[in-house]
């Protein structure tokens, strides 16, 4: 059964931007709480903040207007450990099933793009991600990002 409005002849999703964010993917860290007198302070872990800043830095596409539905596709590529660089191991990407959880990395990427590529992550109507170990020759990880906007027939974002 087709997704969307049932019209199988047209794809209303148009690629808005595609880019890579170099460096190891980082999952969204749990907020940290501290008490200051009668008040409770909430802060995001430094590692998460730095990753979200890196995400924002590498997003150079024009901002998508508020209210426009978005579809995201993320490929999280982690640095391959030495134990998977043997001659018998595949050369290309291989499946990654360890921490961090993909949904936590997705949240961190979305938060990094929020305010830079789109106004609010509530605009995201669809999203998918996958986790991989990088190629044997890769020296670091990366996040490959593809963002699509919803453009029904006759409209342009």
PDB file of C-alpha atoms in Angstrom:
ATOM      1  CA  UNK A   1       0.000   0.000   0.000  1.00  0.00           C
ATOM      2  CA  UNK A   2       1.520   3.381  -0.951  1.00  0.00           C
ATOM      3  CA  UNK A   3       2.197   6.002   1.685  1.00  0.00           C
ATOM      4  CA  UNK A   4       0.978   9.576   1.423  1.00  0.00           C
ATOM      5  CA  UNK A   5      -2.115  10.759  -0.384  1.00  0.00           C
ATOM      6  CA  UNK A   6      -2.572   7.589  -2.465  1.00  0.00           C
ATOM      7  CA  UNK A   7      -1.356   9.173  -5.717  1.00  0.00           C
ATOM      8  CA  UNK A   8       1.353   6.762  -6.855  1.00  0.00           C
ATOM      9  CA  UNK A   9       2.302   8.693 -10.031  1.00  0.00           C
ATOM     10  CA  UNK A  10       3.777  11.696  -8.259  1.00  0.00           C
ATOM     11  CA  UNK A  11       6.265  12.026  -5.463  1.00  0.00           C
ATOM     12  CA  UNK A  12       5.516  15.247  -3.564  1.00  0.00           C
ATOM     13  CA  UNK A  13       8.816  15.066  -1.624  1.00  0.00           C
ATOM     14  CA  UNK A  14      11.635  17.165  -3.119  1.00  0.00           C
ATOM     15  CA  UNK A  15      15.241  17.057  -1.940  1.00  0.00           C
ATOM     16  CA  UNK A  16      16.020  20.313  -0.154  1.00  0.00           C
ATOM     17  CA  UNK A  17      19.538  19.623   1.084  1.00  0.00           C
ATOM     18  CA  UNK A  18      22.130  16.878   1.377  1.00  0.00           C
ATOM     19  CA  UNK A  19      25.346  17.243   3.345  1.00  0.00           C
ATOM     20  CA  UNK A  20      27.720  15.396   5.668  1.00  0.00           C
ATOM     21  CA  UNK A  21      28.780  16.286   9.179  1.00  0.00           C
ATOM     22  CA  UNK A  22      32.328  15.044   9.857  1.00  0.00           C
ATOM     23  CA  UNK A  23      33.218  13.489  13.187  1.00  0.00           C
ATOM     24  CA  UNK A  24      31.863  10.754  15.402  1.00  0.00           C
ATOM     25  CA  UNK A  25      28.036  10.815  15.858  1.00  0.00           C
ATOM     26  CA  UNK A  26      26.922  11.583  19.426  1.00  0.00           C
ATOM     27  CA  UNK A  27      23.641  10.628  21.076  1.00  0.00           C
ATOM     28  CA  UNK A  28      21.538  13.175  22.921  1.00  0.00           C
ATOM     29  CA  UNK A  29      22.700  13.122  26.531  1.00  0.00           C
ATOM     30  CA  UNK A  30      20.291  13.120  29.423  1.00  0.00           C
ATOM     31  CA  UNK A  31      19.726  16.543  30.963  1.00  0.00           C
ATOM     32  CA  UNK A  32      21.633  17.275  34.177  1.00  0.00           C
ATOM     33  CA  UNK A  33      19.854  18.866  37.134  1.00  0.00           C
ATOM     34  CA  UNK A  34      21.336  20.969  39.929  1.00  0.00           C
ATOM     35  CA  UNK A  35      19.787  22.957  42.722  1.00  0.00           C
ATOM     36  CA  UNK A  36      20.583  26.635  43.233  1.00  0.00           C
ATOM     37  CA  UNK A  37      18.747  27.829  46.325  1.00  0.00           C
ATOM     38  CA  UNK A  38      15.045  27.316  45.675  1.00  0.00           C
ATOM     39  CA  UNK A  39      15.572  26.882  41.940  1.00  0.00           C
ATOM     40  CA  UNK A  40      16.457  23.836  39.875  1.00  0.00           C
ATOM     41  CA  UNK A  41      18.780  24.329  36.930  1.00  0.00           C
ATOM     42  CA  UNK A  42      18.670  22.049  33.920  1.00  0.00           C
ATOM     43  CA  UNK A  43      21.624  21.825  31.567  1.00  0.00           C
ATOM     44  CA  UNK A  44      22.523  19.819  28.492  1.00  0.00           C
ATOM     45  CA  UNK A  45      25.783  17.828  28.728  1.00  0.00           C
ATOM     46  CA  UNK A  46      28.773  19.584  27.112  1.00  0.00           C
ATOM     47  CA  UNK A  47      29.432  16.721  24.661  1.00  0.00           C
ATOM     48  CA  UNK A  48      25.859  16.960  23.334  1.00  0.00           C
ATOM     49  CA  UNK A  49      26.067  20.763  23.054  1.00  0.00           C
ATOM     50  CA  UNK A  50      29.310  20.550  21.066  1.00  0.00           C
ATOM     51  CA  UNK A  51      27.844  17.958  18.684  1.00  0.00           C
ATOM     52  CA  UNK A  52      24.694  20.055  18.106  1.00  0.00           C
ATOM     53  CA  UNK A  53      26.897  23.099  17.338  1.00  0.00           C
ATOM     54  CA  UNK A  54      28.883  21.009  14.833  1.00  0.00           C
ATOM     55  CA  UNK A  55      25.623  19.914  13.175  1.00  0.00           C
ATOM     56  CA  UNK A  56      24.473  23.540  12.877  1.00  0.00           C
ATOM     57  CA  UNK A  57      27.852  24.587  11.423  1.00  0.00           C
ATOM     58  CA  UNK A  58      27.694  22.125   8.532  1.00  0.00           C
ATOM     59  CA  UNK A  59      24.092  22.899   7.576  1.00  0.00           C
ATOM     60  CA  UNK A  60      24.479  25.549   4.875  1.00  0.00           C
ATOM     61  CA  UNK A  61      21.157  25.125   3.015  1.00  0.00           C
ATOM     62  CA  UNK A  62      18.519  27.871   3.125  1.00  0.00           C
ATOM     63  CA  UNK A  63      16.083  27.697   6.026  1.00  0.00           C
ATOM     64  CA  UNK A  64      12.782  25.911   5.386  1.00  0.00           C
ATOM     65  CA  UNK A  65       9.791  28.150   6.214  1.00  0.00           C
ATOM     66  CA  UNK A  66       7.634  27.310   9.235  1.00  0.00           C
ATOM     67  CA  UNK A  67       4.691  25.052   8.537  1.00  0.00           C
ATOM     68  CA  UNK A  68       6.313  23.192   5.615  1.00  0.00           C
ATOM     69  CA  UNK A  69       6.376  19.420   6.273  1.00  0.00           C
ATOM     70  CA  UNK A  70       9.841  17.848   6.275  1.00  0.00           C
ATOM     71  CA  UNK A  71      11.186  14.317   5.791  1.00  0.00           C
ATOM     72  CA  UNK A  72      14.653  13.494   7.146  1.00  0.00           C
ATOM     73  CA  UNK A  73      17.053  10.678   6.319  1.00  0.00           C
ATOM     74  CA  UNK A  74      20.161  10.208   8.443  1.00  0.00           C
ATOM     75  CA  UNK A  75      23.013   7.732   8.036  1.00  0.00           C
ATOM     76  CA  UNK A  76      25.173   7.567  11.148  1.00  0.00           C
ATOM     77  CA  UNK A  77      28.625   6.256  10.268  1.00  0.00           C
ATOM     78  CA  UNK A  78      30.863   5.409  13.231  1.00  0.00           C
ATOM     79  CA  UNK A  79      34.618   4.948  13.146  1.00  0.00           C
ATOM     80  CA  UNK A  80      35.348   1.263  12.593  1.00  0.00           C
ATOM     81  CA  UNK A  81      37.102  -0.412  15.530  1.00  0.00           C
ATOM     82  CA  UNK A  82      40.395  -2.208  14.921  1.00  0.00           C
ATOM     83  CA  UNK A  83      38.769  -5.607  15.498  1.00  0.00           C
ATOM     84  CA  UNK A  84      36.676  -5.076  12.326  1.00  0.00           C
ATOM     85  CA  UNK A  85      39.583  -4.079  10.075  1.00  0.00           C
ATOM     86  CA  UNK A  86      40.817  -7.607   9.445  1.00  0.00           C
ATOM     87  CA  UNK A  87      41.440  -8.756   5.900  1.00  0.00           C
ATOM     88  CA  UNK A  88      38.356 -11.011   5.964  1.00  0.00           C
ATOM     89  CA  UNK A  89      36.048  -8.127   6.996  1.00  0.00           C
ATOM     90  CA  UNK A  90      34.015  -6.333   4.329  1.00  0.00           C
ATOM     91  CA  UNK A  91      35.582  -3.153   2.944  1.00  0.00           C
ATOM     92  CA  UNK A  92      32.459  -0.944   2.761  1.00  0.00           C
ATOM     93  CA  UNK A  93      29.947   0.018   5.422  1.00  0.00           C
ATOM     94  CA  UNK A  94      28.962  -2.685   7.892  1.00  0.00           C
ATOM     95  CA  UNK A  95      26.093  -2.832  10.406  1.00  0.00           C
ATOM     96  CA  UNK A  96      26.510  -1.079  13.761  1.00  0.00           C
ATOM     97  CA  UNK A  97      24.494  -2.499  16.680  1.00  0.00           C
ATOM     98  CA  UNK A  98      26.194  -0.930  19.708  1.00  0.00           C
ATOM     99  CA  UNK A  99      25.638   2.269  21.694  1.00  0.00           C
ATOM    100  CA  UNK A 100      24.690   5.018  21.145  1.00  0.00           C
ATOM    101  CA  UNK A 101      21.072   4.335  20.271  1.00  0.00           C
ATOM    102  CA  UNK A 102      20.149   5.642  16.830  1.00  0.00           C
ATOM    103  CA  UNK A 103      17.073   7.476  18.085  1.00  0.00           C
ATOM    104  CA  UNK A 104      19.247   9.436  20.543  1.00  0.00           C
ATOM    105  CA  UNK A 105      21.635  10.465  17.752  1.00  0.00           C
ATOM    106  CA  UNK A 106      18.630  11.403  15.591  1.00  0.00           C
ATOM    107  CA  UNK A 107      17.338  13.659  18.390  1.00  0.00           C
ATOM    108  CA  UNK A 108      20.727  15.377  18.724  1.00  0.00           C
ATOM    109  CA  UNK A 109      20.933  15.992  14.945  1.00  0.00           C
ATOM    110  CA  UNK A 110      17.368  17.332  14.840  1.00  0.00           C
ATOM    111  CA  UNK A 111      18.094  19.656  17.778  1.00  0.00           C
ATOM    112  CA  UNK A 112      21.256  20.882  16.021  1.00  0.00           C
ATOM    113  CA  UNK A 113      19.288  21.628  12.832  1.00  0.00           C
ATOM    114  CA  UNK A 114      16.420  23.311  14.707  1.00  0.00           C
ATOM    115  CA  UNK A 115      16.551  27.058  14.203  1.00  0.00           C
ATOM    116  CA  UNK A 116      19.161  26.652  11.442  1.00  0.00           C
ATOM    117  CA  UNK A 117      17.544  24.498   8.736  1.00  0.00           C
ATOM    118  CA  UNK A 118      13.955  24.605  10.032  1.00  0.00           C
ATOM    119  CA  UNK A 119      12.046  26.506  12.721  1.00  0.00           C
ATOM    120  CA  UNK A 120      10.916  23.607  14.856  1.00  0.00           C
ATOM    121  CA  UNK A 121      11.353  19.851  14.764  1.00  0.00           C
ATOM    122  CA  UNK A 122       7.561  19.523  14.915  1.00  0.00           C
ATOM    123  CA  UNK A 123       7.768  20.191  11.130  1.00  0.00           C
ATOM    124  CA  UNK A 124       9.298  16.720  10.694  1.00  0.00           C
ATOM    125  CA  UNK A 125       6.539  14.526   9.332  1.00  0.00           C
ATOM    126  CA  UNK A 126       8.728  11.517   8.514  1.00  0.00           C
ATOM    127  CA  UNK A 127      12.180  10.469   9.563  1.00  0.00           C
ATOM    128  CA  UNK A 128      14.440   7.470   9.181  1.00  0.00           C
ATOM    129  CA  UNK A 129      17.989   6.627  10.164  1.00  0.00           C
ATOM    130  CA  UNK A 130      20.514   3.832   9.954  1.00  0.00           C
ATOM    131  CA  UNK A 131      23.739   3.074  11.876  1.00  0.00           C
ATOM    132  CA  UNK A 132      26.925   1.787  10.259  1.00  0.00           C
ATOM    133  CA  UNK A 133      30.614   1.294  10.875  1.00  0.00           C
ATOM    134  CA  UNK A 134      32.647   3.194   8.302  1.00  0.00           C
ATOM    135  CA  UNK A 135      34.847   1.923   5.532  1.00  0.00           C
ATOM    136  CA  UNK A 136      38.181   0.346   6.496  1.00  0.00           C
ATOM    137  CA  UNK A 137      40.044   3.370   5.137  1.00  0.00           C
ATOM    138  CA  UNK A 138      37.908   5.985   6.960  1.00  0.00           C
ATOM    139  CA  UNK A 139      39.731   7.769   9.777  1.00  0.00           C
ATOM    140  CA  UNK A 140      36.649   9.192  11.525  1.00  0.00           C
ATOM    141  CA  UNK A 141      32.875   8.930  11.642  1.00  0.00           C
ATOM    142  CA  UNK A 142      30.265  11.151   9.982  1.00  0.00           C
ATOM    143  CA  UNK A 143      26.568  11.821   9.689  1.00  0.00           C
ATOM    144  CA  UNK A 144      25.086  11.895   6.182  1.00  0.00           C
ATOM    145  CA  UNK A 145      21.970  14.081   6.090  1.00  0.00           C
ATOM    146  CA  UNK A 146      19.242  14.337   3.457  1.00  0.00           C
ATOM    147  CA  UNK A 147      16.277  16.648   4.068  1.00  0.00           C
ATOM    148  CA  UNK A 148      13.194  16.678   1.861  1.00  0.00           C
ATOM    149  CA  UNK A 149      10.334  19.173   1.791  1.00  0.00           C
ATOM    150  CA  UNK A 150       6.730  18.387   0.961  1.00  0.00           C
ATOM    151  CA  UNK A 151       5.669  20.111  -2.265  1.00  0.00           C
ATOM    152  CA  UNK A 152       2.230  19.027  -3.466  1.00  0.00           C
ATOM    153  CA  UNK A 153       1.615  19.554  -7.181  1.00  0.00           C
ATOM    154  CA  UNK A 154       1.858  23.209  -8.185  1.00  0.00           C
ATOM    155  CA  UNK A 155       3.685  24.530  -5.119  1.00  0.00           C
ATOM    156  CA  UNK A 156       7.317  25.481  -4.638  1.00  0.00           C
ATOM    157  CA  UNK A 157       9.239  26.085  -1.394  1.00  0.00           C
TER     158      UNK A 157
END
